[in-house]
Structure formats: structure tokens, C-alpha cells
Amino acid sequence: MDNRIAQSLSTFGTITLEGLNAKAAMLERLDNKYIVPADRLYPAFAAFADHFDVLEIGGKRSFVYETEYHDDAVAQSYRDHHQGRRKRCKIRVRTYVDAGFSYLEVKLKDLRNVTVKKRLKIDQTKVGLSRDALAFIDDCHVEMYGTPLARSLKPVITMRYARITLVARDGGERMTIDTNLAFHSQAMERRAAADHFILETKSARGNGLADRILRGQHLHPTKQCSKFCIGMAALGMVERHNRFLPALRKLQVFEQPLLRREACSMAA
């Protein structure tokens, strides 16, 4: 973790994972995402420290996440996001690298445009999605939209990043701060600018205390800031990505080199 971030976080109170889940699991929420350069983020930490605690596990306050996204052969999940469809579904396997466990996560949008996330703990040592995992995905889709997903899914991209989680002391709200984003497919790899952060506020109405603090720092949400969609565009997995250009530009993604993965080169 960056020394300036560690120094800023040293002023925060702490909360355990159990405390977070009791106060602000936020499986149904309205989200706002902000792309913030480091020099604009550090001044906001002082205000956050007055109202938020930082998640701490085993003495650590920053945790590595690795997320594998699944889509079909025509990238329907990506296309639904790019076209702004209200009825859409995102499938991912998220591995909490420091803790050593994984969840299958199904993210959907309800008629109120609220994000609903369903989770199933899985064994990520197995290759691909198991029959039980696929049944869970269809059950989630039926519950939300009345029909199964009915798509042949495969891993398309993986991303890795470090995450800090802040939880409002009054409960019902949290915020994540992601940095060191790296995207890769089977063949290619690309990073976002190292000195940029993605902040995501999660609250019941989408206008929580964190949003008010950020507005006070003259920081405003970045629309269409899905890390999945940014990664698909960054790696050249899709032709159309104009909807996500503002986020891609703010993260300076296309200014970073697109690298061929060593494993792919060795196989060749």
C-alpha cells in the first residue's frame, strides 16, 4: 500500500468484517462511481476519517481482489451494458486473495435501477463454473426477470486490484477505494494509471454522506464506470466502447502499453 495512503488510513477507526456485514453488507444499493487522481483523493481522507471506519482484517487495511468475468461468445453481458439496458446481468467469480476464498457473484438491476447482488461461495480450484453454479445463476435470473439466463458462459477477462473499504459509523453506507487495476485476457494484459483510484459509494438512496463529502471536494461521479466494461475495452475484446470513453480517458487506460502475456508467448 502507498505510504501516503497508509498514513491517511492511520487516522481512521477500524471495523471488522463481521461488523461490516452487520452494518452495511449492502447487497441491494444504489452506487455512484468516481475516478479520482491521487492528489485529489488525499485531501478527502481527513473528512472521511470523521465519519467512517476502515475495514481491518489481521492488521491489514488494503486487500487484493482478483475477479474473473464470464460472458458468452457474443459478449451479450457487455453489449447489454453498452446499450444501457435496464434488464441486464453480470457474472463474476471474485477471489479474496488474502483470505483465500471465492464467491460466484450475480449482479442484476431491478425495476428501480437498484443493484442487487447474489452470492454463492464456491471452490475456485475447480476449472469453469460447476453445474451448481450455473443453476444458481439461472435461479437468480428467474427470480429477478422470470426466465433463466440460458447462455453458454466462459471466462473472458480477469482483473486484479487492491481495495480499501470504508464503513459509515452510523451504518447503512460504505465506500470502496480501488487502485493498481490490472486487466488481462488469455492473451493480453493492460493496466490503468497507477496514481488513479476508482471510488464507489454504496447507499440506499445513492446520495449518502460519502457523496456529499466528495461533492464538497468538487468531485463528481463518472457515469458508465463498470470495471468489467472498461477491461473489455482496454484489452480490445470488443469493437464498440464509446459509452465508456470518459472513464477510459480518466483512467488513462489507452496511454498504458497493451502487453502480450508471457504464458501465451511461451505456448506459441
Short mmCIF file of C-alpha atoms in Angstrom, two decimals:
data_model
loop_
_atom_site.label_atom_id
_atom_site.label_comp_id
_atom_site.label_asym_id
_atom_site.label_seq_id
_atom_site.Cartn_x
_atom_site.Cartn_y
_atom_site.Cartn_z
CA MET A 1 0.00 0.00 0.00
CA ASP A 2 1.21 3.51 -0.87
CA ASN A 3 2.84 5.23 2.14
CA ARG A 4 0.61 8.29 1.85
CA ILE A 5 -2.49 6.10 1.84
CA ALA A 6 -1.23 4.12 4.83
CA GLN A 7 -0.55 7.38 6.67
CA SER A 8 -4.02 8.70 5.86
CA LEU A 9 -5.69 5.46 6.98
CA SER A 10 -3.80 5.53 10.29
CA THR A 11 -6.18 8.27 11.48
CA PHE A 12 -9.28 6.08 10.96
CA GLY A 13 -11.09 3.92 13.44
CA THR A 14 -11.36 0.28 12.41
CA ILE A 15 -14.17 -2.20 11.85
CA THR A 16 -14.11 -6.00 11.50
CA LEU A 17 -15.62 -7.97 8.63
CA GLU A 18 -18.39 -9.12 10.95
CA GLY A 19 -19.06 -5.52 11.89
CA LEU A 20 -19.20 -4.51 8.24
CA ASN A 21 -21.71 -7.25 7.41
CA ALA A 22 -23.86 -6.23 10.37
CA LYS A 23 -23.80 -2.53 9.49
CA ALA A 24 -23.53 -2.29 5.73
CA ALA A 25 -23.49 -5.50 3.69
CA MET A 26 -25.37 -3.51 1.01
CA LEU A 27 -26.37 -6.37 -1.29
CA GLU A 28 -29.13 -4.04 -2.55
CA ARG A 29 -27.98 -0.49 -3.09
CA LEU A 30 -27.58 2.48 -5.38
CA ASP A 31 -24.00 3.05 -6.48
CA ASN A 32 -22.01 6.07 -7.58
CA LYS A 33 -18.51 5.70 -9.00
CA TYR A 34 -15.79 8.33 -9.06
CA ILE A 35 -12.41 8.29 -10.79
CA VAL A 36 -10.07 10.36 -8.67
CA PRO A 37 -6.34 11.12 -9.11
CA ALA A 38 -4.22 10.69 -6.01
CA ASP A 39 -3.62 14.39 -5.43
CA ARG A 40 -7.39 14.95 -5.21
CA LEU A 41 -8.09 11.94 -3.02
CA TYR A 42 -5.69 12.59 -0.14
CA PRO A 43 -7.40 15.84 1.00
CA ALA A 44 -10.72 13.97 1.22
CA PHE A 45 -9.37 11.39 3.67
CA ALA A 46 -9.47 13.84 6.57
CA ALA A 47 -13.21 14.35 6.06
CA PHE A 48 -13.83 10.61 5.66
CA ALA A 49 -11.99 9.86 8.92
CA ASP A 50 -14.54 11.92 10.87
CA HIS A 51 -17.44 9.72 9.75
CA PHE A 52 -16.10 6.36 8.50
CA ASP A 53 -14.17 3.40 9.88
CA VAL A 54 -11.80 1.35 7.74
CA LEU A 55 -12.14 -2.42 7.37
CA GLU A 56 -9.21 -4.14 9.08
CA ILE A 57 -8.52 -7.88 9.00
CA GLY A 58 -5.42 -9.38 10.57
CA GLY A 59 -3.82 -5.96 10.84
CA LYS A 60 -4.28 -5.24 7.11
CA ARG A 61 -6.38 -2.40 5.68
CA SER A 62 -5.84 -2.99 1.96
CA PHE A 63 -6.76 -6.30 0.31
CA VAL A 64 -6.05 -7.86 -3.07
CA TYR A 65 -9.06 -8.90 -5.13
CA GLU A 66 -8.99 -10.99 -8.29
CA THR A 67 -12.18 -11.09 -10.32
CA GLU A 68 -12.91 -13.35 -13.27
CA TYR A 69 -15.79 -12.24 -15.50
CA HIS A 70 -17.88 -14.65 -17.55
CA ASP A 71 -19.79 -13.86 -20.74
CA ASP A 72 -20.98 -15.71 -23.83
CA ALA A 73 -19.43 -15.90 -27.30
CA VAL A 74 -21.10 -12.66 -28.48
CA ALA A 75 -20.32 -10.73 -25.26
CA GLN A 76 -24.01 -10.28 -24.51
CA SER A 77 -23.44 -9.08 -20.95
CA TYR A 78 -21.06 -6.41 -22.20
CA ARG A 79 -23.45 -5.44 -25.02
CA ASP A 80 -26.35 -5.09 -22.57
CA HIS A 81 -24.24 -2.66 -20.53
CA HIS A 82 -23.06 -0.75 -23.58
CA GLN A 83 -26.64 -0.34 -24.79
CA GLY A 84 -27.81 0.77 -21.35
CA ARG A 85 -30.40 -1.96 -20.96
CA ARG A 86 -32.24 -1.95 -17.66
CA LYS A 87 -32.58 -5.74 -17.73
CA ARG A 88 -29.01 -6.98 -17.51
CA CYS A 89 -26.90 -9.48 -15.64
CA LYS A 90 -23.18 -9.57 -14.81
CA ILE A 91 -21.49 -12.85 -13.81
CA ARG A 92 -18.19 -12.94 -11.99
CA VAL A 93 -16.08 -15.08 -9.69
CA ARG A 94 -14.41 -12.91 -7.07
CA THR A 95 -11.43 -14.29 -5.16
CA TYR A 96 -10.36 -12.61 -1.94
CA VAL A 97 -6.67 -13.34 -2.41
CA ASP A 98 -5.55 -12.50 1.14
CA ALA A 99 -8.32 -14.58 2.72
CA GLY A 100 -8.11 -17.46 0.22
CA PHE A 101 -11.79 -17.93 -0.66
CA SER A 102 -14.02 -17.22 -3.66
CA TYR A 103 -17.62 -16.29 -4.38
CA LEU A 104 -19.69 -16.56 -7.51
CA GLU A 105 -21.50 -13.23 -7.77
CA VAL A 106 -24.52 -12.44 -9.91
CA LYS A 107 -25.27 -8.72 -10.26
CA LEU A 108 -28.65 -7.64 -11.60
CA LYS A 109 -30.70 -4.44 -11.92
CA ASP A 110 -34.26 -4.26 -10.65
CA LEU A 111 -37.04 -2.01 -11.95
CA ARG A 112 -35.92 0.79 -9.60
CA ASN A 113 -32.42 0.63 -11.14
CA VAL A 114 -31.14 -0.70 -7.81
CA THR A 115 -28.17 -3.08 -7.99
CA VAL A 116 -28.98 -6.48 -6.50
CA LYS A 117 -26.06 -8.82 -5.82
CA LYS A 118 -26.46 -12.53 -5.12
CA ARG A 119 -23.51 -14.61 -3.89
CA LEU A 120 -22.58 -18.27 -3.65
CA LYS A 121 -19.37 -19.45 -2.01
CA ILE A 122 -17.51 -21.76 -4.38
CA ASP A 123 -14.29 -23.74 -4.71
CA GLN A 124 -12.24 -21.72 -7.19
CA THR A 125 -9.66 -24.51 -7.57
CA LYS A 126 -12.12 -26.12 -9.99
CA VAL A 127 -11.92 -25.07 -13.64
CA GLY A 128 -15.02 -23.36 -15.02
CA LEU A 129 -18.45 -23.00 -13.46
CA SER A 130 -19.92 -26.12 -11.90
CA ARG A 131 -23.44 -27.39 -12.52
CA ASP A 132 -24.50 -25.99 -9.14
CA ALA A 133 -23.01 -22.60 -10.04
CA LEU A 134 -24.86 -22.49 -13.35
CA ALA A 135 -28.10 -23.48 -11.62
CA PHE A 136 -27.56 -20.67 -9.08
CA ILE A 137 -27.13 -18.15 -11.94
CA ASP A 138 -30.35 -19.30 -13.61
CA ASP A 139 -32.23 -19.20 -10.29
CA CYS A 140 -31.10 -15.59 -9.70
CA HIS A 141 -32.15 -14.61 -13.22
CA VAL A 142 -35.55 -16.30 -12.86
CA GLU A 143 -36.16 -14.59 -9.52
CA MET A 144 -35.42 -11.15 -10.99
CA TYR A 145 -36.63 -11.42 -14.59
CA GLY A 146 -38.85 -14.51 -14.79
CA THR A 147 -36.63 -16.50 -17.19
CA PRO A 148 -33.30 -18.36 -16.86
CA LEU A 149 -30.18 -16.73 -18.27
CA ALA A 150 -29.85 -19.57 -20.79
CA ARG A 151 -26.40 -18.61 -22.13
CA SER A 152 -23.25 -20.64 -22.61
CA LEU A 153 -20.76 -18.84 -20.37
CA LYS A 154 -16.96 -18.79 -20.45
CA PRO A 155 -14.26 -16.71 -18.73
CA VAL A 156 -13.48 -13.61 -20.80
CA ILE A 157 -11.28 -11.32 -18.68
CA THR A 158 -9.74 -11.21 -15.23
CA MET A 159 -8.80 -8.15 -13.24
CA ARG A 160 -6.71 -7.68 -10.13
CA TYR A 161 -6.62 -4.67 -7.83
CA ALA A 162 -6.16 -3.56 -4.24
CA ARG A 163 -9.25 -2.45 -2.30
CA ILE A 164 -9.80 -0.35 0.81
CA THR A 165 -13.29 -0.41 2.34
CA LEU A 166 -14.75 2.37 4.50
CA VAL A 167 -17.94 1.90 6.54
CA ALA A 168 -20.08 4.74 7.89
CA ARG A 169 -20.17 4.72 11.68
CA ASP A 170 -23.91 5.39 11.56
CA GLY A 171 -24.37 2.28 9.35
CA GLY A 172 -26.21 1.73 6.08
CA GLU A 173 -23.45 3.07 3.86
CA ARG A 174 -19.98 2.09 2.72
CA MET A 175 -17.40 3.07 0.17
CA THR A 176 -14.67 1.14 -1.64
CA ILE A 177 -11.41 2.59 -2.96
CA ASP A 178 -9.70 0.54 -5.69
CA THR A 179 -6.20 1.08 -7.04
CA ASN A 180 -3.49 -0.68 -9.08
CA LEU A 181 -6.02 -2.02 -11.56
CA ALA A 182 -4.65 -4.64 -13.96
CA PHE A 183 -6.78 -6.32 -16.64
CA HIS A 184 -5.89 -9.44 -18.56
CA SER A 185 -7.37 -11.88 -21.02
CA GLN A 186 -5.86 -15.18 -22.06
CA ALA A 187 -3.54 -13.33 -24.45
CA MET A 188 -3.18 -9.69 -23.40
CA GLU A 189 -2.67 -7.50 -20.34
CA ARG A 190 -3.09 -3.80 -19.65
CA ARG A 191 -3.16 -1.57 -16.56
CA ALA A 192 -4.87 1.65 -15.59
CA ALA A 193 -2.79 4.64 -14.48
CA ALA A 194 -1.18 3.74 -11.15
CA ASP A 195 -1.95 7.10 -9.49
CA HIS A 196 -5.71 6.94 -10.16
CA PHE A 197 -8.39 5.44 -7.93
CA ILE A 198 -11.93 4.21 -8.51
CA LEU A 199 -14.18 5.12 -5.59
CA GLU A 200 -17.60 3.50 -5.32
CA THR A 201 -20.15 4.76 -2.84
CA LYS A 202 -22.96 2.39 -1.86
CA SER A 203 -26.05 3.66 -0.09
CA ALA A 204 -29.79 3.07 -0.04
CA ARG A 205 -30.67 6.23 -2.00
CA GLY A 206 -27.44 6.87 -3.90
CA ASN A 207 -26.81 10.19 -2.13
CA GLY A 208 -25.02 9.29 1.04
CA LEU A 209 -22.54 11.01 3.31
CA ALA A 210 -19.55 9.96 1.17
CA ASP A 211 -21.18 11.52 -1.91
CA ARG A 212 -21.70 14.78 -0.03
CA ILE A 213 -18.08 14.81 1.13
CA LEU A 214 -16.84 14.21 -2.41
CA ARG A 215 -19.08 16.97 -3.79
CA GLY A 216 -17.57 19.25 -1.17
CA GLN A 217 -14.17 18.44 -2.71
CA HIS A 218 -15.60 19.30 -6.17
CA LEU A 219 -15.51 15.65 -7.21
CA HIS A 220 -18.43 14.24 -9.17
CA PRO A 221 -19.49 10.74 -10.29
CA THR A 222 -18.20 9.28 -13.53
CA LYS A 223 -21.06 7.73 -15.45
CA GLN A 224 -20.64 4.34 -17.12
CA CYS A 225 -17.69 3.24 -14.99
CA SER A 226 -18.09 -0.54 -14.97
CA LYS A 227 -14.67 -2.12 -14.37
CA PHE A 228 -15.81 -5.13 -16.42
CA CYS A 229 -16.67 -2.97 -19.42
CA ILE A 230 -13.51 -0.85 -19.03
CA GLY A 231 -11.45 -4.04 -19.00
CA MET A 232 -13.18 -5.47 -22.08
CA ALA A 233 -12.44 -2.27 -23.98
CA ALA A 234 -8.90 -1.94 -22.63
CA LEU A 235 -7.97 -5.41 -23.87
CA GLY A 236 -9.56 -4.99 -27.30
CA MET A 237 -12.17 -7.68 -26.60
CA VAL A 238 -14.96 -5.54 -28.11
CA GLU A 239 -15.18 -3.17 -31.05
CA ARG A 240 -17.57 -0.59 -29.63
CA HIS A 241 -16.80 1.16 -26.35
CA ASN A 242 -17.79 4.80 -26.89
CA ARG A 243 -20.16 4.68 -23.90
CA PHE A 244 -17.16 4.06 -21.62
CA LEU A 245 -14.72 6.51 -23.21
CA PRO A 246 -14.96 9.13 -20.40
CA ALA A 247 -13.96 6.51 -17.80
CA LEU A 248 -11.24 5.07 -20.04
CA ARG A 249 -9.78 8.54 -20.56
CA LYS A 250 -9.88 9.47 -16.89
CA LEU A 251 -8.06 6.25 -16.00
CA GLN A 252 -5.58 6.91 -18.85
CA VAL A 253 -6.02 3.30 -19.91
CA PHE A 254 -5.08 3.72 -23.56
CA GLU A 255 -1.94 5.60 -22.53
CA GLN A 256 -0.65 2.39 -20.91
CA PRO A 257 1.01 -0.34 -23.01
CA LEU A 258 -1.01 -3.32 -24.20
CA LEU A 259 1.23 -6.30 -23.44
CA ARG A 260 1.12 -9.86 -24.68
CA ARG A 261 1.07 -12.26 -21.76
CA GLU A 262 4.20 -14.36 -21.31
CA ALA A 263 2.25 -17.57 -20.95
CA CYS A 264 0.73 -17.02 -24.35
CA SER A 265 4.14 -16.32 -25.92
CA MET A 266 5.65 -19.42 -24.32
CA ALA A 267 2.81 -21.59 -25.59
CA ALA A 268 3.42 -20.28 -29.09
#
